[in-house]
XYZ file of C-alpha atoms in Angstrom:
370
model
C 136.959 111.066 111.629
C 137.996 108.643 114.555
C 140.696 110.168 116.490
C 140.209 111.619 120.020
C 142.139 114.688 121.094
C 145.649 114.917 122.509
C 146.764 118.007 124.316
C 149.894 119.577 123.909
C 151.618 118.105 126.975
C 150.689 114.622 125.867
C 151.840 115.113 122.411
C 155.282 116.398 123.575
C 155.674 113.676 125.912
C 154.739 111.057 123.428
C 156.635 112.327 120.624
C 159.695 112.556 122.871
C 162.729 114.458 123.183
C 163.925 113.763 119.455
C 160.810 115.455 118.373
C 161.295 118.649 120.474
C 165.035 118.860 119.340
C 163.876 118.856 115.632
C 161.858 121.992 116.047
C 162.831 125.443 115.336
C 162.783 127.860 118.178
C 159.602 129.431 116.795
C 157.782 126.094 116.125
C 158.825 124.802 119.836
C 157.535 128.016 121.130
C 154.226 127.619 119.360
C 153.959 123.970 120.443
C 154.546 124.868 124.001
C 151.581 127.492 124.311
C 149.263 125.218 122.143
C 146.325 123.219 123.870
C 145.590 120.964 121.070
C 147.319 119.482 117.778
C 145.829 118.455 114.658
C 146.861 117.387 111.084
C 145.583 118.309 107.656
C 146.619 118.379 103.847
C 146.968 121.811 102.387
C 147.619 123.705 99.099
C 149.961 126.662 99.354
C 149.783 129.919 97.438
C 152.672 128.662 95.100
C 150.636 125.992 93.864
C 152.307 123.189 96.071
C 150.779 120.764 98.069
C 151.635 119.298 101.609
C 150.439 117.881 104.927
C 151.078 119.615 107.990
C 150.786 119.243 111.915
C 149.325 122.283 113.509
C 147.834 123.858 116.602
C 144.310 125.026 116.987
C 145.760 128.505 116.536
C 147.190 127.807 113.145
C 150.669 127.542 114.204
C 152.466 124.950 111.976
C 154.578 122.568 113.887
C 155.624 120.358 111.080
C 154.952 119.891 107.548
C 155.924 117.733 104.501
C 155.500 118.424 100.860
C 153.331 116.128 98.693
C 153.715 115.318 94.787
C 149.820 116.279 94.466
C 146.809 117.214 96.197
C 146.236 115.328 99.506
C 142.905 114.475 100.902
C 142.580 112.637 104.519
C 145.212 111.679 106.869
C 145.134 108.590 109.109
C 147.340 107.856 111.856
C 149.199 104.879 113.349
C 148.466 104.964 117.225
C 151.184 102.287 118.009
C 154.043 104.078 116.157
C 152.894 107.797 115.825
C 153.261 107.467 112.061
C 150.902 109.408 109.692
C 149.701 108.396 106.106
C 148.307 111.087 103.900
C 146.197 109.822 100.909
C 146.033 111.402 97.436
C 142.751 113.038 96.529
C 140.732 110.576 94.357
C 141.503 109.432 92.035
C 145.134 109.299 93.232
C 147.933 106.928 92.867
C 150.065 107.818 95.965
C 149.965 108.111 99.519
C 152.870 109.210 101.782
C 153.722 107.872 105.312
C 155.711 110.237 107.507
C 156.436 111.245 111.063
C 156.056 114.534 112.766
C 159.373 114.401 114.255
C 161.209 113.912 110.716
C 163.335 111.153 112.248
C 162.618 109.032 109.226
C 162.150 110.186 105.486
C 158.682 110.167 104.360
C 157.891 106.995 102.263
C 155.933 106.893 99.168
C 153.228 104.235 98.789
C 152.087 103.520 95.354
C 148.705 101.996 94.276
C 149.094 98.756 92.278
C 148.609 98.640 88.683
C 144.808 98.589 87.977
C 144.073 100.424 91.197
C 143.882 104.020 92.393
C 143.245 105.318 96.044
C 140.098 106.858 96.963
C 141.498 109.380 99.450
C 141.055 107.477 102.915
C 142.538 104.657 105.021
C 142.531 103.303 108.434
C 145.163 101.394 110.611
C 144.329 98.276 112.537
C 144.349 98.779 116.129
C 147.705 96.975 116.707
C 149.176 99.438 114.052
C 150.588 96.527 111.965
C 148.179 96.726 108.965
C 146.944 99.815 106.992
C 143.741 99.463 105.114
C 142.923 101.997 102.131
C 139.896 102.399 100.175
C 140.750 101.778 96.293
C 139.128 101.389 92.826
C 139.560 98.285 90.740
C 138.558 100.541 87.946
C 138.664 98.013 84.905
C 136.076 95.775 86.706
C 134.272 98.725 88.387
C 134.577 96.970 91.906
C 135.494 98.932 95.094
C 138.420 97.208 97.023
C 140.103 97.487 100.398
C 143.984 97.241 99.828
C 145.970 95.780 102.790
C 149.436 97.091 103.378
C 152.009 95.801 106.132
C 153.079 98.781 107.925
C 155.974 96.687 109.584
C 157.328 96.013 106.220
C 157.612 99.159 104.291
C 153.993 99.422 103.691
C 154.245 96.320 101.298
C 150.880 95.550 99.733
C 149.908 92.102 101.105
C 146.447 91.668 99.881
C 143.019 93.065 99.128
C 139.454 92.308 99.571
C 136.030 93.824 97.891
C 134.645 96.789 99.842
C 131.035 95.539 99.270
C 130.111 98.095 96.598
C 131.375 100.750 93.988
C 133.333 103.678 94.902
C 134.581 103.199 98.467
C 135.532 106.421 99.992
C 135.818 106.769 103.896
C 136.912 103.862 105.902
C 137.034 103.378 109.770
C 138.533 100.761 111.997
C 135.835 100.050 114.928
C 136.929 99.697 118.437
C 136.305 95.940 118.564
C 139.595 95.485 116.708
C 138.018 93.369 114.094
C 135.313 95.432 112.314
C 136.110 97.835 109.342
C 133.236 100.325 108.308
C 133.304 101.239 104.780
C 131.260 104.007 103.148
C 130.712 102.971 99.345
C 129.639 106.069 97.791
C 128.310 104.102 94.576
C 129.736 106.285 92.142
C 131.609 104.845 89.322
C 134.808 106.594 88.009
C 137.732 105.278 85.801
C 141.056 107.197 85.385
C 140.434 107.481 81.432
C 137.617 109.812 82.199
C 139.083 111.829 85.089
C 136.669 112.676 87.841
C 133.559 111.978 85.621
C 130.851 110.023 87.341
C 129.843 107.119 84.972
C 126.849 105.553 86.634
C 124.589 108.188 88.167
C 121.521 106.346 86.895
C 122.369 103.096 88.510
C 123.977 103.893 91.689
C 123.822 101.685 94.669
C 125.387 103.316 97.650
C 126.104 101.159 100.602
C 127.613 101.178 104.176
C 129.387 97.812 104.908
C 130.941 96.364 107.969
C 133.644 93.984 107.124
C 135.544 91.514 109.265
C 139.121 92.921 108.525
C 140.781 89.456 109.191
C 139.187 87.712 106.119
C 137.398 90.509 104.086
C 133.878 88.959 104.805
C 131.233 91.508 104.626
C 129.095 91.056 107.665
C 126.542 93.535 107.132
C 125.630 95.753 104.222
C 123.205 98.609 104.484
C 121.450 100.409 101.898
C 119.048 103.374 101.870
C 115.595 103.113 100.299
C 115.676 102.501 96.308
C 114.250 105.932 96.029
C 117.515 107.421 97.660
C 119.851 105.434 95.056
C 121.709 108.478 94.248
C 122.405 109.677 97.885
C 126.059 108.750 97.914
C 127.555 107.734 101.571
C 130.696 109.343 101.673
C 132.099 110.070 105.058
C 132.140 108.326 108.613
C 132.576 109.321 112.229
C 132.749 106.964 115.189
C 130.031 107.389 117.595
C 132.223 106.038 120.696
C 129.576 103.276 121.366
C 130.229 100.675 118.593
C 128.324 102.482 115.797
C 129.108 105.220 113.113
C 127.573 108.438 111.924
C 127.621 108.826 108.157
C 127.357 111.874 105.786
C 126.173 111.865 102.232
C 126.404 114.050 98.848
C 123.310 113.859 96.673
C 124.027 113.186 92.935
C 120.585 113.456 91.603
C 118.530 116.637 90.644
C 119.375 119.875 92.435
C 115.505 120.288 92.772
C 115.462 117.466 95.189
C 116.754 118.115 98.819
C 117.037 114.709 100.655
C 118.470 114.187 104.168
C 122.171 114.079 104.136
C 123.410 112.566 107.348
C 122.457 109.566 109.902
C 123.548 106.821 111.934
C 124.259 103.132 111.768
C 125.411 100.451 114.229
C 126.136 96.771 113.504
C 123.090 94.673 114.212
C 120.752 97.653 113.953
C 119.259 99.335 110.734
C 120.404 102.209 109.093
C 118.602 105.746 109.720
C 118.682 109.288 108.410
C 118.208 112.135 110.660
C 115.410 114.599 109.910
C 116.701 118.181 109.619
C 114.470 120.978 108.830
C 114.104 122.073 105.071
C 115.593 125.361 105.423
C 118.673 123.674 107.129
C 118.891 120.949 104.578
C 118.560 123.690 101.696
C 121.549 125.328 103.367
C 123.950 122.414 102.722
C 123.374 122.461 98.901
C 122.908 118.682 98.813
C 126.581 118.266 99.903
C 128.350 117.299 103.160
C 132.068 117.624 102.785
C 133.065 116.145 106.214
C 131.568 114.981 109.573
C 133.193 114.679 113.118
C 131.605 113.297 116.395
C 132.291 114.534 119.733
C 130.934 111.754 122.135
C 131.829 113.790 125.261
C 129.751 116.586 124.253
C 126.989 114.320 122.778
C 127.055 116.043 119.382
C 128.338 115.650 116.027
C 128.981 118.456 113.260
C 128.760 118.357 109.667
C 130.355 120.857 107.013
C 129.369 121.974 103.396
C 131.854 123.852 101.329
C 129.215 124.327 98.907
C 126.828 125.982 101.439
C 129.685 127.748 103.231
C 128.207 126.561 106.682
C 128.489 123.880 109.444
C 125.736 122.436 111.778
C 126.436 121.031 115.233
C 123.763 118.372 115.691
C 122.440 116.568 118.789
C 124.109 113.179 118.320
C 120.917 111.145 119.306
C 118.227 112.854 117.393
C 120.176 114.997 114.962
C 118.387 117.973 115.762
C 120.361 121.259 114.960
C 121.969 122.790 117.903
C 123.972 125.698 116.098
C 125.079 127.006 112.749
C 128.072 128.784 111.657
C 129.103 130.137 108.479
C 132.443 130.280 106.657
C 133.261 130.339 102.974
C 134.540 127.226 101.766
C 134.551 125.461 105.183
C 135.075 121.669 105.273
C 137.741 120.222 107.698
C 136.064 119.510 111.036
C 137.627 118.123 114.189
C 136.271 117.915 117.664
C 137.822 120.427 120.176
C 137.059 120.185 123.805
C 133.254 120.517 124.101
C 133.174 122.087 120.627
C 134.886 121.774 117.314
C 137.574 123.174 115.126
C 136.653 123.685 111.386
C 139.032 124.696 108.676
C 138.294 126.211 105.190
C 139.790 126.188 101.560
C 140.779 129.868 102.418
C 143.092 128.927 105.063
C 140.802 129.902 107.872
C 140.471 128.050 111.064
C 136.965 128.453 112.950
C 136.297 127.615 116.577
C 133.180 128.598 118.486
C 135.200 130.242 121.142
C 137.752 132.246 119.524
C 138.163 134.534 116.604
C 138.952 133.035 113.272
C 142.565 132.490 112.606
C 143.770 133.082 109.175
C 146.857 131.176 107.677
C 148.189 133.438 105.060
C 149.714 131.021 102.089
C 148.043 127.964 103.161
C 144.718 126.550 101.952
C 143.350 123.632 104.010
C 141.947 120.587 102.255
C 138.701 118.853 103.177
C 139.574 117.115 106.461
C 141.180 117.913 109.818
C 142.341 114.919 111.971
C 142.846 115.220 115.674
C 146.024 113.614 117.167
C 145.180 111.400 120.091
C 145.871 108.190 122.098
C 149.293 109.265 123.732
C 149.679 106.002 125.301
C 149.935 104.406 122.025
C 151.610 107.272 120.112
């Protein structure tokens, strides 16, 4: 997660009068009283899928249906357009606007590729980068799409490893950070993991202008089954990363850490009882540079931890069944669950009957470029 936070007034100002005019009276009233706005994919109780813009109190401001299960959402800070990616291995992504002034646009993966659930826009908003799988050659790719030309696919380059998942555009405007989970999949075998014995996860810093892998970081060989999956911007030119362990459940390695271009990669050292609670699986990660913290969630462990951003020391733990989505909120965090619950540190849980949130929660930000 990279986005900062957009308050309600900035969101309304940036979205403009057209947006306000498209809201139902009830939605307009909900937005008027909301201090913050977020976006997430969801599943409804009728078996349908969608993506929603919502307040921290769970009020749904806008939503669109999806043809299948969505995963992460990224946002074009120049145009305000969102793109939600299918859960891996998926072949669709959908571009949409919260104000519904344009029809949602389907983006389909090219033959021989499928999406891996995440993407990021360039700082100028012209290009969209998507993590993809060249499944016949077992090579991770970054697909390049022209957002100014109907999301026409204009190129691709290797991600630096197998199984790219999360991808971030760093603030230098040039560098893409890519988490190569190292897990090989092929659509002929669904979500089966085909290379657990030979995994080589990595974290790559790539020059988006020509696709050159400037730096490739790996964990020690003894941790080759520690899949690097999700990323969060530290606000200082580096990133935090979160992992999922694909080895024996009897082992409980560290699961999160930090890396900065030019420096090495390092894992945080959490206490054994905290690591045990994560069940070898972090589903999402978010940073809150203003608070000097980061947060990690484990839907398998039904818990989240807030960590000191420098040391990785645990500051607090909260428990919620199937918790996964996480986003900064003020000096704290907003978390979401697969049961449709929103959790903040300052208010009671908010239940959304009929809506079950997917793995990631994106804060909407940068009103000056909305």
